[in-house]
Amino acid sequence: MLRWQIAIQEYRGNITIVHKSGNIHKNADVLSRWGLANTTETPSWVPQEEYHMEGICVTDVGTDFFTQDEMWKMAYDEGRFHLLDGIPYHRTKHTCVLALTDRTLINTILHEFHDSVAAGHLSEDSILERVKTCSWWPNWKKDVADYFQTVTDARKQIEPRERNMK
């Protein structure tokens, strides 16, 4: 690209560059598209162990993946999980974030994004955006809303006491 910029620099101001789309390579963005599920019907099918994620949840997350509720199983069957260095990640159209099953880890994430000193007690929408960029679990939006409501209710109970003390 730099070669072309240098080559046409002397003509700057005298030319107009117009893009004309061609008939070849219309699907140039193919690498960022959603991948196909690994099934026998797919041409790129690769046989895998039947329960290849089982050990991860037992050792790292604390709960067996295959004893989780139907929400997890549906997402797994749709090919929305990816295993990287022994850690499960949840894939969406444009992101890949850490998948959580342990309630303790989920509560830690919620605390760090709202109540910690660095978090700044953000609004519910801001917390949703921050959680979305790093982690996923079933019904995560509802959990964030419930956590925010609980914290807001607790703050409302504390504020009148502080006013009376002044």
mmCIF file of C-alpha atoms in Angstrom, residues 19-117:
data_model
loop_
_atom_site.group_PDB
_atom_site.id
_atom_site.type_symbol
_atom_site.label_atom_id
_atom_site.label_comp_id
_atom_site.label_asym_id
_atom_site.label_seq_id
_atom_site.Cartn_x
_atom_site.Cartn_y
_atom_site.Cartn_z
ATOM 1 C CA HIS A 19 -13.525 2.146 -6.669
ATOM 2 C CA LYS A 20 -15.153 -0.128 -9.245
ATOM 3 C CA SER A 21 -16.215 -3.480 -7.878
ATOM 4 C CA GLY A 22 -15.358 -6.400 -10.100
ATOM 5 C CA ASN A 23 -17.046 -9.718 -10.794
ATOM 6 C CA ILE A 24 -14.349 -11.797 -9.094
ATOM 7 C CA HIS A 25 -13.858 -12.052 -5.310
ATOM 8 C CA LYS A 26 -17.213 -10.588 -4.322
ATOM 9 C CA ASN A 27 -17.032 -12.527 -1.055
ATOM 10 C CA ALA A 28 -13.726 -11.096 0.193
ATOM 11 C CA ASP A 29 -14.792 -11.202 3.837
ATOM 12 C CA VAL A 30 -15.095 -14.992 3.955
ATOM 13 C CA LEU A 31 -12.516 -15.456 6.743
ATOM 14 C CA SER A 32 -14.594 -13.505 9.259
ATOM 15 C CA ARG A 33 -17.786 -15.448 8.618
ATOM 16 C CA TRP A 34 -19.326 -17.914 11.081
ATOM 17 C CA GLY A 35 -17.707 -21.331 10.849
ATOM 18 C CA LEU A 36 -19.653 -24.482 10.094
ATOM 19 C CA ALA A 37 -20.515 -26.936 12.841
ATOM 20 C CA ASN A 38 -18.311 -30.027 12.985
ATOM 21 C CA THR A 39 -20.827 -32.619 11.774
ATOM 22 C CA THR A 40 -20.506 -35.566 9.408
ATOM 23 C CA GLU A 41 -22.477 -33.628 6.772
ATOM 24 C CA THR A 42 -19.839 -30.876 6.678
ATOM 25 C CA PRO A 43 -17.067 -31.396 4.085
ATOM 26 C CA SER A 44 -14.418 -30.301 6.612
ATOM 27 C CA TRP A 45 -15.623 -32.742 9.295
ATOM 28 C CA VAL A 46 -12.948 -33.956 11.712
ATOM 29 C CA PRO A 47 -13.784 -36.787 14.119
ATOM 30 C CA GLN A 48 -13.407 -35.746 17.753
ATOM 31 C CA GLU A 49 -13.732 -37.383 21.119
ATOM 32 C CA GLU A 50 -17.352 -37.518 22.183
ATOM 33 C CA TYR A 51 -16.837 -35.625 25.459
ATOM 34 C CA HIS A 52 -13.749 -33.565 24.696
ATOM 35 C CA MET A 53 -14.724 -30.702 27.054
ATOM 36 C CA GLU A 54 -15.565 -32.827 30.089
ATOM 37 C CA GLY A 55 -12.234 -32.534 31.919
ATOM 38 C CA ILE A 56 -12.066 -28.767 31.571
ATOM 39 C CA CYS A 57 -15.125 -28.034 33.623
ATOM 40 C CA VAL A 58 -14.220 -30.598 36.258
ATOM 41 C CA THR A 59 -10.706 -29.234 36.863
ATOM 42 C CA ASP A 60 -10.885 -25.543 35.968
ATOM 43 C CA VAL A 61 -14.477 -24.520 36.519
ATOM 44 C CA GLY A 62 -15.591 -27.055 39.099
ATOM 45 C CA THR A 63 -18.714 -28.402 37.407
ATOM 46 C CA ASP A 64 -19.035 -31.077 34.770
ATOM 47 C CA PHE A 65 -20.086 -29.486 31.476
ATOM 48 C CA PHE A 66 -22.461 -32.296 30.584
ATOM 49 C CA THR A 67 -24.449 -32.072 33.820
ATOM 50 C CA GLN A 68 -25.406 -28.470 33.086
ATOM 51 C CA ASP A 69 -28.909 -27.444 32.062
ATOM 52 C CA GLU A 70 -30.309 -27.490 28.543
ATOM 53 C CA MET A 71 -29.148 -23.944 27.750
ATOM 54 C CA TRP A 72 -25.509 -25.093 27.819
ATOM 55 C CA LYS A 73 -26.227 -28.209 25.799
ATOM 56 C CA MET A 74 -28.081 -26.255 23.108
ATOM 57 C CA ALA A 75 -25.220 -23.769 22.747
ATOM 58 C CA TYR A 76 -22.696 -26.626 22.620
ATOM 59 C CA ASP A 77 -24.648 -28.473 19.930
ATOM 60 C CA GLU A 78 -24.823 -25.302 17.818
ATOM 61 C CA GLY A 79 -21.015 -25.171 17.760
ATOM 62 C CA ARG A 80 -20.808 -22.039 19.889
ATOM 63 C CA PHE A 81 -17.940 -23.273 22.067
ATOM 64 C CA HIS A 82 -14.248 -23.270 21.254
ATOM 65 C CA LEU A 83 -11.492 -24.880 23.289
ATOM 66 C CA LEU A 84 -8.255 -22.877 23.532
ATOM 67 C CA ASP A 85 -5.415 -23.995 25.820
ATOM 68 C CA GLY A 86 -7.834 -26.102 27.850
ATOM 69 C CA ILE A 87 -10.226 -23.213 28.517
ATOM 70 C CA PRO A 88 -13.758 -23.083 27.047
ATOM 71 C CA TYR A 89 -14.716 -19.966 25.105
ATOM 72 C CA HIS A 90 -18.160 -18.992 23.834
ATOM 73 C CA ARG A 91 -18.303 -17.873 20.205
ATOM 74 C CA THR A 92 -20.738 -15.362 18.792
ATOM 75 C CA LYS A 93 -20.794 -13.791 15.365
ATOM 76 C CA HIS A 94 -17.895 -11.413 15.993
ATOM 77 C CA THR A 95 -16.450 -12.309 19.401
ATOM 78 C CA CYS A 96 -15.020 -15.168 21.401
ATOM 79 C CA VAL A 97 -15.194 -14.743 25.199
ATOM 80 C CA LEU A 98 -14.551 -16.874 28.279
ATOM 81 C CA ALA A 99 -17.405 -19.274 29.133
ATOM 82 C CA LEU A 100 -18.181 -19.481 32.864
ATOM 83 C CA THR A 101 -20.152 -22.114 34.789
ATOM 84 C CA ASP A 102 -19.055 -21.517 38.368
ATOM 85 C CA ARG A 103 -21.342 -19.123 40.280
ATOM 86 C CA THR A 104 -18.397 -17.887 42.373
ATOM 87 C CA LEU A 105 -16.534 -16.751 39.243
ATOM 88 C CA ILE A 106 -19.687 -15.100 37.884
ATOM 89 C CA ASN A 107 -20.182 -13.169 41.131
ATOM 90 C CA THR A 108 -16.524 -12.122 41.049
ATOM 91 C CA ILE A 109 -16.934 -10.769 37.500
ATOM 92 C CA LEU A 110 -20.057 -8.837 38.507
ATOM 93 C CA HIS A 111 -18.346 -7.427 41.593
ATOM 94 C CA GLU A 112 -15.241 -6.356 39.661
ATOM 95 C CA PHE A 113 -17.283 -4.591 36.979
ATOM 96 C CA HIS A 114 -19.473 -2.646 39.408
ATOM 97 C CA ASP A 115 -18.291 -2.577 43.023
ATOM 98 C CA SER A 116 -14.503 -2.619 42.869
ATOM 99 C CA VAL A 117 -12.548 0.607 43.304
#
